[in-house]
CSV table of C-alpha atoms in Angstrom, one decimal:
chain,number,residue,atom,x,y,z
A,1,UNK,CA,132.1,113.2,64.1
A,2,UNK,CA,134.1,116.3,64.8
A,3,UNK,CA,134.6,116.1,68.6
A,4,UNK,CA,136.4,119.5,68.7
A,5,UNK,CA,133.4,121.3,67.1
A,6,UNK,CA,130.9,119.5,69.4
A,7,UNK,CA,132.8,120.4,72.5
A,8,UNK,CA,133.0,124.1,71.4
A,9,UNK,CA,129.2,124.2,70.8
A,10,UNK,CA,128.5,122.7,74.2
A,11,UNK,CA,130.7,125.3,76.1
A,12,UNK,CA,129.0,128.1,74.2
A,13,UNK,CA,125.6,126.8,75.1
A,14,UNK,CA,126.5,126.5,78.8
A,15,UNK,CA,127.8,130.1,78.9
A,16,UNK,CA,124.6,131.4,77.4
A,17,UNK,CA,122.5,129.8,80.2
A,18,UNK,CA,124.7,130.9,83.0
A,19,UNK,CA,123.5,134.0,85.0
A,20,UNK,CA,125.6,136.9,85.8
A,21,UNK,CA,126.6,137.8,89.3
A,22,UNK,CA,124.2,140.7,89.3
A,23,UNK,CA,121.3,138.6,88.2
A,24,UNK,CA,122.0,136.0,90.9
A,25,UNK,CA,122.0,138.7,93.6
A,26,UNK,CA,118.6,140.0,92.3
A,27,UNK,CA,117.1,136.5,92.4
A,28,UNK,CA,118.5,135.9,95.9
A,29,UNK,CA,117.0,139.2,97.2
A,30,UNK,CA,113.6,138.3,95.6
A,31,UNK,CA,113.6,135.0,97.3
A,32,UNK,CA,114.6,136.5,100.7
A,33,UNK,CA,111.8,139.2,100.4
A,34,UNK,CA,109.2,136.5,99.6
A,35,UNK,CA,110.0,134.2,102.5
A,36,UNK,CA,110.6,137.1,105.0
A,37,UNK,CA,107.2,138.6,104.1
A,38,UNK,CA,105.5,135.2,104.7
A,39,UNK,CA,107.2,134.8,108.0
A,40,UNK,CA,106.1,138.2,109.2
A,41,UNK,CA,102.5,137.4,108.3
A,42,UNK,CA,102.1,139.3,105.1
A,43,UNK,CA,101.3,137.0,102.2
A,44,UNK,CA,100.1,133.6,103.4
A,45,UNK,CA,101.2,130.3,101.9
A,46,UNK,CA,98.6,127.9,100.4
A,47,UNK,CA,98.6,125.7,103.5
A,48,UNK,CA,98.1,128.6,106.0
A,49,UNK,CA,95.0,130.1,104.4
A,50,UNK,CA,92.7,127.6,106.2
A,51,UNK,CA,94.1,128.5,109.7
A,52,UNK,CA,92.9,131.9,111.0
A,53,UNK,CA,95.0,133.9,113.4
A,54,UNK,CA,93.9,133.0,116.9
A,55,UNK,CA,96.3,134.8,119.2
A,56,UNK,CA,96.8,138.6,119.6
A,57,UNK,CA,99.4,139.6,122.1
A,58,UNK,CA,98.2,142.2,124.6
A,59,UNK,CA,100.4,145.3,124.9
A,60,UNK,CA,102.8,145.3,127.8
A,61,UNK,CA,102.6,147.9,130.6
A,62,UNK,CA,105.5,149.9,129.2
A,63,UNK,CA,103.9,150.0,125.7
A,64,UNK,CA,101.9,153.1,126.4
A,65,UNK,CA,101.1,154.0,122.8
A,66,UNK,CA,99.8,150.5,122.0
A,67,UNK,CA,97.6,150.6,125.1
A,68,UNK,CA,96.2,154.0,124.3
A,69,UNK,CA,95.4,152.8,120.7
A,70,UNK,CA,93.7,149.7,122.0
A,71,UNK,CA,91.6,151.7,124.5
A,72,UNK,CA,90.5,154.2,121.8
A,73,UNK,CA,89.7,151.5,119.3
A,74,UNK,CA,87.6,149.6,121.9
A,75,UNK,CA,85.8,152.8,122.8
A,76,UNK,CA,85.0,153.5,119.1
A,77,UNK,CA,83.9,149.9,118.6
A,78,UNK,CA,81.5,150.1,121.6
A,79,UNK,CA,80.1,153.4,120.4
A,80,UNK,CA,79.4,151.9,117.0
A,81,UNK,CA,77.7,148.9,118.6
A,82,UNK,CA,75.6,151.3,120.7
A,83,UNK,CA,74.5,153.2,117.7
A,84,UNK,CA,73.3,150.0,116.1
A,85,UNK,CA,70.8,149.4,118.9
A,86,UNK,CA,67.1,150.6,118.7
A,87,UNK,CA,66.4,153.8,120.6
A,88,UNK,CA,63.1,154.6,122.2
A,89,UNK,CA,61.7,156.4,119.2
A,90,UNK,CA,62.5,153.4,116.9
A,91,UNK,CA,61.0,151.0,119.5
A,92,UNK,CA,57.8,153.1,119.5
A,93,UNK,CA,57.7,153.0,115.7
A,94,UNK,CA,58.1,149.2,115.7
A,95,UNK,CA,55.2,148.8,118.1
A,96,UNK,CA,53.1,151.1,115.9
A,97,UNK,CA,53.9,148.9,112.8
A,98,UNK,CA,53.2,145.7,114.6
A,99,UNK,CA,49.9,147.0,116.0
A,100,UNK,CA,48.9,148.2,112.5
A,101,UNK,CA,49.6,144.8,110.9
A,102,UNK,CA,47.6,142.5,113.3
A,103,UNK,CA,46.4,139.3,111.7
A,104,UNK,CA,42.7,138.4,112.4
A,105,UNK,CA,40.8,136.7,113.9
A,106,UNK,CA,41.3,138.0,117.5
A,107,UNK,CA,41.7,135.3,120.1
A,108,UNK,CA,40.8,136.8,123.4
A,109,UNK,CA,42.5,140.2,124.1
A,110,UNK,CA,45.9,139.3,122.7
A,111,UNK,CA,46.9,140.7,119.3
A,112,UNK,CA,48.5,138.2,116.9
A,113,UNK,CA,50.5,138.4,113.7
A,114,UNK,CA,51.1,135.8,111.0
A,115,UNK,CA,54.4,135.3,109.1
A,116,UNK,CA,53.4,137.2,106.0
A,117,UNK,CA,52.6,140.4,108.0
A,118,UNK,CA,55.6,139.7,110.1
A,119,UNK,CA,57.8,140.0,107.0
A,120,UNK,CA,56.0,143.1,105.8
A,121,UNK,CA,56.7,144.8,109.2
A,122,UNK,CA,60.3,143.7,109.0
A,123,UNK,CA,60.7,145.4,105.6
A,124,UNK,CA,59.1,148.7,106.9
A,125,UNK,CA,60.8,148.8,110.3
A,126,UNK,CA,64.3,149.6,108.9
A,127,UNK,CA,67.7,148.0,108.9
A,128,UNK,CA,68.2,148.0,112.7
A,129,UNK,CA,65.2,145.7,113.1
A,130,UNK,CA,66.3,143.2,110.4
A,131,UNK,CA,68.0,140.7,112.8
A,132,UNK,CA,64.7,140.3,114.7
A,133,UNK,CA,62.5,139.5,111.7
A,134,UNK,CA,63.8,136.0,110.8
A,135,UNK,CA,62.1,132.7,110.4
A,136,UNK,CA,64.1,131.4,113.3
A,137,UNK,CA,62.8,134.1,115.7
A,138,UNK,CA,59.2,133.6,114.5
A,139,UNK,CA,59.4,129.8,115.0
A,140,UNK,CA,60.8,130.3,118.5
A,141,UNK,CA,57.7,132.4,119.5
A,142,UNK,CA,55.0,130.3,117.9
A,143,UNK,CA,52.8,128.5,120.4
A,144,UNK,CA,49.8,126.2,119.5
A,145,UNK,CA,48.0,128.9,117.5
A,146,UNK,CA,45.6,127.3,115.0
A,147,UNK,CA,46.4,130.0,112.4
A,148,UNK,CA,50.2,129.8,112.8
A,149,UNK,CA,50.6,133.2,114.4
A,150,UNK,CA,52.7,134.6,117.2
A,151,UNK,CA,51.7,137.1,119.9
A,152,UNK,CA,52.7,140.7,119.1
A,153,UNK,CA,53.3,141.4,122.8
A,154,UNK,CA,55.6,138.4,123.2
A,155,UNK,CA,57.6,139.4,120.1
A,156,UNK,CA,57.9,143.0,121.3
A,157,UNK,CA,59.0,141.9,124.7
A,158,UNK,CA,61.6,139.6,123.0
A,159,UNK,CA,63.0,142.6,121.1
A,160,UNK,CA,63.0,144.8,124.2
A,161,UNK,CA,64.9,142.0,126.1
A,162,UNK,CA,67.5,141.6,123.4
A,163,UNK,CA,68.0,145.4,123.2
A,164,UNK,CA,68.4,145.6,127.0
A,165,UNK,CA,70.9,142.7,127.0
A,166,UNK,CA,73.0,144.4,124.3
A,167,UNK,CA,72.8,147.8,126.1
A,168,UNK,CA,73.9,146.2,129.4
A,169,UNK,CA,76.7,144.3,127.7
A,170,UNK,CA,78.1,147.4,126.2
A,171,UNK,CA,77.7,149.2,129.5
A,172,UNK,CA,79.6,146.5,131.3
A,173,UNK,CA,82.3,146.3,128.6
A,174,UNK,CA,83.1,149.9,129.2
A,175,UNK,CA,84.5,148.8,132.6
A,176,UNK,CA,86.4,145.9,131.2
A,177,UNK,CA,89.8,147.5,131.5
A,178,UNK,CA,91.6,144.4,130.1
A,179,UNK,CA,89.3,144.2,127.2
A,180,UNK,CA,89.1,140.4,127.5
A,181,UNK,CA,85.4,139.9,128.1
A,182,UNK,CA,85.5,139.7,131.9
A,183,UNK,CA,85.4,142.0,134.9
A,184,UNK,CA,87.7,142.1,137.8
A,185,UNK,CA,86.5,142.8,141.3
A,186,UNK,CA,87.6,146.5,141.1
A,187,UNK,CA,85.9,146.8,137.6
A,188,UNK,CA,82.5,145.6,139.0
A,189,UNK,CA,82.9,147.8,142.1
A,190,UNK,CA,83.3,150.8,139.8
A,191,UNK,CA,80.2,149.8,137.7
A,192,UNK,CA,78.0,149.4,140.8
A,193,UNK,CA,79.2,152.5,142.5
A,194,UNK,CA,78.3,154.6,139.4
A,195,UNK,CA,75.0,152.7,139.1
A,196,UNK,CA,73.8,153.7,142.6
A,197,UNK,CA,72.6,157.2,141.7
A,198,UNK,CA,70.3,155.7,139.0
A,199,UNK,CA,68.5,153.4,141.4
A,200,UNK,CA,65.7,155.2,143.3
A,201,UNK,CA,65.4,152.5,145.9
A,202,UNK,CA,68.9,153.4,147.1
A,203,UNK,CA,68.3,157.1,147.5
A,204,UNK,CA,68.1,156.8,151.2
A,205,UNK,CA,71.6,155.4,151.6
A,206,UNK,CA,74.2,157.7,153.1
A,207,UNK,CA,77.3,158.2,151.0
A,208,UNK,CA,79.4,157.0,153.9
A,209,UNK,CA,77.7,153.6,153.5
A,210,UNK,CA,78.4,153.3,149.7
A,211,UNK,CA,81.7,151.4,150.1
A,212,UNK,CA,80.0,148.8,152.3
A,213,UNK,CA,77.0,148.5,150.0
A,214,UNK,CA,79.3,148.1,146.9
A,215,UNK,CA,81.3,145.4,148.8
A,216,UNK,CA,78.0,143.6,149.8
A,217,UNK,CA,76.7,143.7,146.2
A,218,UNK,CA,79.9,142.6,144.5
A,219,UNK,CA,80.4,139.7,146.8
A,220,UNK,CA,77.2,138.0,145.6
A,221,UNK,CA,78.4,138.1,142.0
A,222,UNK,CA,81.9,136.7,142.9
A,223,UNK,CA,80.6,134.1,145.4
A,224,UNK,CA,78.3,132.5,142.8
A,225,UNK,CA,80.0,133.3,139.5
A,226,UNK,CA,83.6,132.8,140.4
A,227,UNK,CA,83.7,129.4,142.2
A,228,UNK,CA,87.4,128.9,141.4
A,229,UNK,CA,88.2,132.2,143.0
A,230,UNK,CA,90.1,133.5,139.9
A,231,UNK,CA,89.2,137.1,140.8
A,232,UNK,CA,87.3,137.8,137.5
A,233,UNK,CA,83.9,137.0,136.1
A,234,UNK,CA,82.9,136.7,132.4
A,235,UNK,CA,80.5,139.4,131.3
A,236,UNK,CA,78.5,136.7,129.6
A,237,UNK,CA,78.0,135.0,133.0
A,238,UNK,CA,76.8,138.2,134.5
A,239,UNK,CA,74.2,138.7,131.8
A,240,UNK,CA,73.1,135.1,132.0
A,241,UNK,CA,72.4,135.1,135.7
A,242,UNK,CA,69.5,136.8,137.4
A,243,UNK,CA,71.6,139.0,139.7
A,244,UNK,CA,71.7,141.9,137.4
A,245,UNK,CA,67.9,141.8,137.0
A,246,UNK,CA,67.6,141.9,140.8
A,247,UNK,CA,70.0,144.9,141.0
A,248,UNK,CA,68.2,146.8,138.3
A,249,UNK,CA,64.9,146.0,139.9
A,250,UNK,CA,65.8,148.7,142.3
A,251,UNK,CA,64.9,151.3,139.6
A,252,UNK,CA,61.2,150.6,140.4
A,253,UNK,CA,60.1,153.3,142.8
A,254,UNK,CA,57.1,151.3,143.9
A,255,UNK,CA,58.9,148.1,144.7
A,256,UNK,CA,57.0,146.3,147.5
A,257,UNK,CA,58.5,145.8,151.0
A,258,UNK,CA,58.4,142.0,150.5
A,259,UNK,CA,60.4,142.2,147.3
A,260,UNK,CA,63.0,144.5,148.9
A,261,UNK,CA,63.5,142.1,151.8
A,262,UNK,CA,64.1,139.1,149.5
A,263,UNK,CA,66.4,141.1,147.2
A,264,UNK,CA,70.1,140.9,148.4
A,265,UNK,CA,70.9,144.2,146.6
A,266,UNK,CA,68.1,146.3,148.3
A,267,UNK,CA,69.0,148.9,150.9
A,268,UNK,CA,67.1,147.0,153.7
A,269,UNK,CA,68.9,143.8,152.9
A,270,UNK,CA,72.4,145.4,152.8
A,271,UNK,CA,71.7,147.3,156.0
A,272,UNK,CA,70.5,144.0,157.7
A,273,UNK,CA,73.7,142.1,156.8
A,274,UNK,CA,76.0,145.0,157.8
A,275,UNK,CA,74.0,145.6,161.0
A,276,UNK,CA,74.4,141.9,161.9
A,277,UNK,CA,78.1,142.2,161.4
A,278,UNK,CA,78.3,145.2,163.7
A,279,UNK,CA,76.2,143.5,166.4
A,280,UNK,CA,78.5,140.5,166.3
A,281,UNK,CA,81.6,142.7,166.6
A,282,UNK,CA,81.5,143.2,170.4
A,283,UNK,CA,85.0,144.6,170.8
A,284,UNK,CA,84.3,147.1,167.9
A,285,UNK,CA,87.6,146.5,166.1
A,286,UNK,CA,85.9,146.0,162.7
A,287,UNK,CA,86.7,142.2,162.7
A,288,UNK,CA,85.1,139.1,164.0
A,289,UNK,CA,86.8,136.5,166.2
A,290,UNK,CA,85.6,132.9,166.4
A,291,UNK,CA,83.8,133.6,169.7
A,292,UNK,CA,82.0,136.6,168.1
A,293,UNK,CA,81.0,134.6,165.1
A,294,UNK,CA,79.6,131.8,167.3
A,295,UNK,CA,76.6,134.1,168.0
A,296,UNK,CA,75.6,134.2,164.3
A,297,UNK,CA,72.0,133.4,163.6
A,298,UNK,CA,70.5,131.3,166.4
A,299,UNK,CA,73.9,130.8,167.9
A,300,UNK,CA,73.7,127.0,167.4
A,301,UNK,CA,76.6,126.5,164.9
A,302,UNK,CA,79.0,124.0,166.4
A,303,UNK,CA,82.5,125.0,167.5
A,304,UNK,CA,84.0,122.3,165.3
A,305,UNK,CA,82.5,123.9,162.2
A,306,UNK,CA,83.6,127.4,163.3
A,307,UNK,CA,87.1,126.1,163.8
A,308,UNK,CA,87.1,124.9,160.2
A,309,UNK,CA,85.8,128.2,159.0
A,310,UNK,CA,88.8,130.0,160.5
A,311,UNK,CA,91.2,127.4,159.3
A,312,UNK,CA,90.1,127.5,155.7
A,313,UNK,CA,88.9,131.1,155.1
A,314,UNK,CA,91.0,134.2,154.8
A,315,UNK,CA,91.6,135.8,158.2
A,316,UNK,CA,93.8,138.5,159.6
A,317,UNK,CA,95.5,137.6,162.9
A,318,UNK,CA,92.8,135.0,163.4
A,319,UNK,CA,89.9,137.3,162.8
A,320,UNK,CA,87.4,137.6,159.9
A,321,UNK,CA,86.8,140.8,157.9
A,322,UNK,CA,83.6,142.0,156.4
A,323,UNK,CA,84.3,140.5,152.9
A,324,UNK,CA,85.0,137.0,154.3
A,325,UNK,CA,81.9,137.4,156.5
A,326,UNK,CA,79.8,138.0,153.4
A,327,UNK,CA,80.9,134.8,151.8
A,328,UNK,CA,80.0,133.0,155.1
A,329,UNK,CA,76.5,134.5,155.1
A,330,UNK,CA,75.9,133.8,151.4
A,331,UNK,CA,76.9,130.2,151.9
A,332,UNK,CA,74.6,129.6,155.0
A,333,UNK,CA,71.7,131.6,153.6
A,334,UNK,CA,71.7,129.7,150.2
A,335,UNK,CA,72.5,126.2,151.2
A,336,UNK,CA,70.6,124.7,148.3
A,337,UNK,CA,72.9,126.4,145.7
A,338,UNK,CA,75.9,124.5,144.3
A,339,UNK,CA,78.3,127.3,145.1
A,340,UNK,CA,77.2,127.4,148.7
A,341,UNK,CA,77.4,123.6,149.0
A,342,UNK,CA,81.0,123.8,147.5
A,343,UNK,CA,81.9,126.3,150.2
A,344,UNK,CA,80.5,124.2,153.1
A,345,UNK,CA,81.8,120.9,151.6
A,346,UNK,CA,85.4,122.3,151.6
A,347,UNK,CA,85.0,122.9,155.3
A,348,UNK,CA,83.6,119.5,156.0
A,349,UNK,CA,86.3,117.8,154.0
A,350,UNK,CA,88.8,117.8,156.8
A,351,UNK,CA,91.2,115.3,155.1
A,352,UNK,CA,91.2,117.2,151.8
A,353,UNK,CA,90.4,114.1,149.8
A,354,UNK,CA,87.4,115.5,147.9
A,355,UNK,CA,84.9,113.3,149.7
A,356,UNK,CA,83.3,112.7,153.1
A,357,UNK,CA,83.7,109.4,154.7
A,358,UNK,CA,82.3,108.0,157.9
A,359,UNK,CA,85.1,109.5,159.9
A,360,UNK,CA,84.4,113.0,158.6
A,361,UNK,CA,80.7,112.7,159.3
A,362,UNK,CA,81.3,111.4,162.9
A,363,UNK,CA,83.9,114.2,163.5
A,364,UNK,CA,81.3,116.9,162.9
A,365,UNK,CA,78.3,115.1,164.4
A,366,UNK,CA,80.0,114.5,167.7
A,367,UNK,CA,79.8,118.3,168.3
A,368,UNK,CA,76.0,118.1,167.7
A,369,UNK,CA,75.8,115.3,170.3
A,370,UNK,CA,77.8,117.4,172.8
A,371,UNK,CA,75.4,120.4,172.2
A,372,UNK,CA,72.4,118.1,172.8
A,373,UNK,CA,73.8,117.0,176.1
A,374,UNK,CA,74.4,120.7,177.1
A,375,UNK,CA,70.8,121.4,176.4
A,376,UNK,CA,69.6,118.4,178.4
A,377,UNK,CA,68.6,116.3,175.4
A,378,UNK,CA,69.5,112.6,174.8
A,379,UNK,CA,72.1,112.3,172.1
A,380,UNK,CA,71.0,110.6,168.9
A,381,UNK,CA,73.0,107.6,167.7
A,382,UNK,CA,75.6,108.6,165.1
A,383,UNK,CA,75.0,105.2,163.4
A,384,UNK,CA,71.4,106.0,162.7
A,385,UNK,CA,72.2,109.5,161.4
A,386,UNK,CA,75.0,108.2,159.2
A,387,UNK,CA,72.6,105.6,157.6
A,388,UNK,CA,70.0,108.3,157.0
A,389,UNK,CA,72.6,110.6,155.4
A,390,UNK,CA,73.8,107.9,153.0
A,391,UNK,CA,70.2,106.9,152.2
A,392,UNK,CA,69.3,110.6,151.4
A,393,UNK,CA,72.4,111.2,149.2
A,394,UNK,CA,72.7,107.8,147.6
A,395,UNK,CA,76.4,108.3,146.6
A,396,UNK,CA,78.0,106.5,143.7
A,397,UNK,CA,80.6,105.1,146.1
A,398,UNK,CA,78.7,103.5,149.1
A,399,UNK,CA,81.6,104.4,151.5
A,400,UNK,CA,82.1,108.1,150.7
A,401,UNK,CA,80.1,111.2,149.6
A,402,UNK,CA,81.5,113.6,146.9
A,403,UNK,CA,80.4,117.2,146.3
A,404,UNK,CA,78.7,116.0,143.1
A,405,UNK,CA,76.7,113.4,145.0
A,406,UNK,CA,75.5,116.1,147.4
A,407,UNK,CA,74.4,118.5,144.6
A,408,UNK,CA,72.7,115.7,142.5
A,409,UNK,CA,70.8,114.4,145.5
A,410,UNK,CA,69.0,117.7,146.2
A,411,UNK,CA,69.5,116.9,149.9
A,412,UNK,CA,72.8,118.7,150.3
A,413,UNK,CA,71.4,121.6,152.3
A,414,UNK,CA,69.7,119.1,154.8
A,415,UNK,CA,72.9,117.1,155.2
A,416,UNK,CA,75.0,120.2,155.8
A,417,UNK,CA,72.5,121.5,158.4
A,418,UNK,CA,72.5,118.2,160.2
A,419,UNK,CA,76.3,118.3,160.6
A,420,UNK,CA,77.0,121.9,161.4
A,421,UNK,CA,74.0,123.4,163.2
A,422,UNK,CA,72.1,122.1,166.2
A,423,UNK,CA,69.0,124.0,165.2
A,424,UNK,CA,69.2,122.5,161.7
A,425,UNK,CA,69.6,119.0,163.1
A,426,UNK,CA,66.6,119.6,165.5
A,427,UNK,CA,64.5,120.8,162.5
A,428,UNK,CA,65.3,117.7,160.5
A,429,UNK,CA,64.8,115.4,163.5
A,430,UNK,CA,61.3,116.9,164.2
A,431,UNK,CA,60.3,117.4,160.6
A,432,UNK,CA,57.2,115.2,160.9
A,433,UNK,CA,56.0,117.1,164.0
A,434,UNK,CA,56.6,120.4,162.3
A,435,UNK,CA,54.7,119.4,159.2
A,436,UNK,CA,51.7,118.2,161.3
A,437,UNK,CA,51.8,121.5,163.2
A,438,UNK,CA,51.8,123.5,159.9
A,439,UNK,CA,48.8,121.6,158.7
A,440,UNK,CA,46.7,122.5,161.8
A,441,UNK,CA,44.6,125.6,162.0
A,442,UNK,CA,45.3,128.2,164.7
A,443,UNK,CA,42.1,127.1,166.5
A,444,UNK,CA,43.3,123.5,166.6
A,445,UNK,CA,46.6,124.6,168.1
A,446,UNK,CA,44.9,126.7,170.7
A,447,UNK,CA,42.7,123.7,171.7
A,448,UNK,CA,45.7,121.6,172.3
């Protein structure tokens, strides 16, 4: 074997496979470009294809161009969504088609339609109506019809409701400055302020009262829909609750007096609440002291409870402003609601332990006993009241009552009234007499 020849051939072979310096630089640049592009989010690697992007950074305050671009793109998006909704003419055409394709036989006065005709109407109604003409929607609305049909009126009302919800969501989204699907307090204030001229039932309000009306209306949304006091409410939550329906009910020019009085957003209701605030404000400084607030309602709230109100709630130099007063009113007027119970429970929880023990109950009930003595009544034993409260609530822990216990017992409003209001305690204590009196006719009462 010629070792010299073999070594020469090996060296020549290695030199042929070796890359030039220029080729190595080109390969290095290609690899850098590939990895840099992947890192910047261009071409995705095989493992990243299944993970969608889930975070988009909001532009900072000094990034004016990006903010303007975001605002314009949101406006264009909302306009496009608005154009996708059915207008009045298209809704009238849909009603005409549904009425034309009724499915016999008639059952009473209600027009019905079967699934075959339902599909025919869906094809004729146009692309905007397509999402409503599905088997899922049809099955939702079917109710014990022997022929497997649905009510045309119920279906049309369903479509109207969906269109209204989308219209309202788009309208609310226009005020969502952050574009994150929620409204801040200032956003909702702007929405309601611009809504006032479209509500005939508010035509009588003076413009000088608008700011107080808006504050009154907005507080109800935030009191019930923002229990953690984050300062913002999801648009979805606004649409899901009945408050917006109550507010837009004021478009009805023939709304009855009873409906207006029971509607927090009506002019009479807002004027009532604000009028009470002014009547309580004896020194006319625009704020309420503890002494002034003590005359609220029947004037029988205990001083111990009022002390806790001014300890826990936002005050200015020891006095309460209108916004804080609204929270107070909403809590006491809606004691059955979880948000109201949460408000009152926080005041009752003097030890900040998240529960009420015997000491807490006794602390508040002593003030009820003192008021009974002042009014010439024999004080009721705390031991009896404590046993009744625990029997009503039936807490998981037999020694303490949590907020969840109060809510689940459906007796939270009664328990709170017993502890904070002499009138509420008297009503509970004499409940059997009151029920018997309610059952008697006026003639029977006169005879006695």
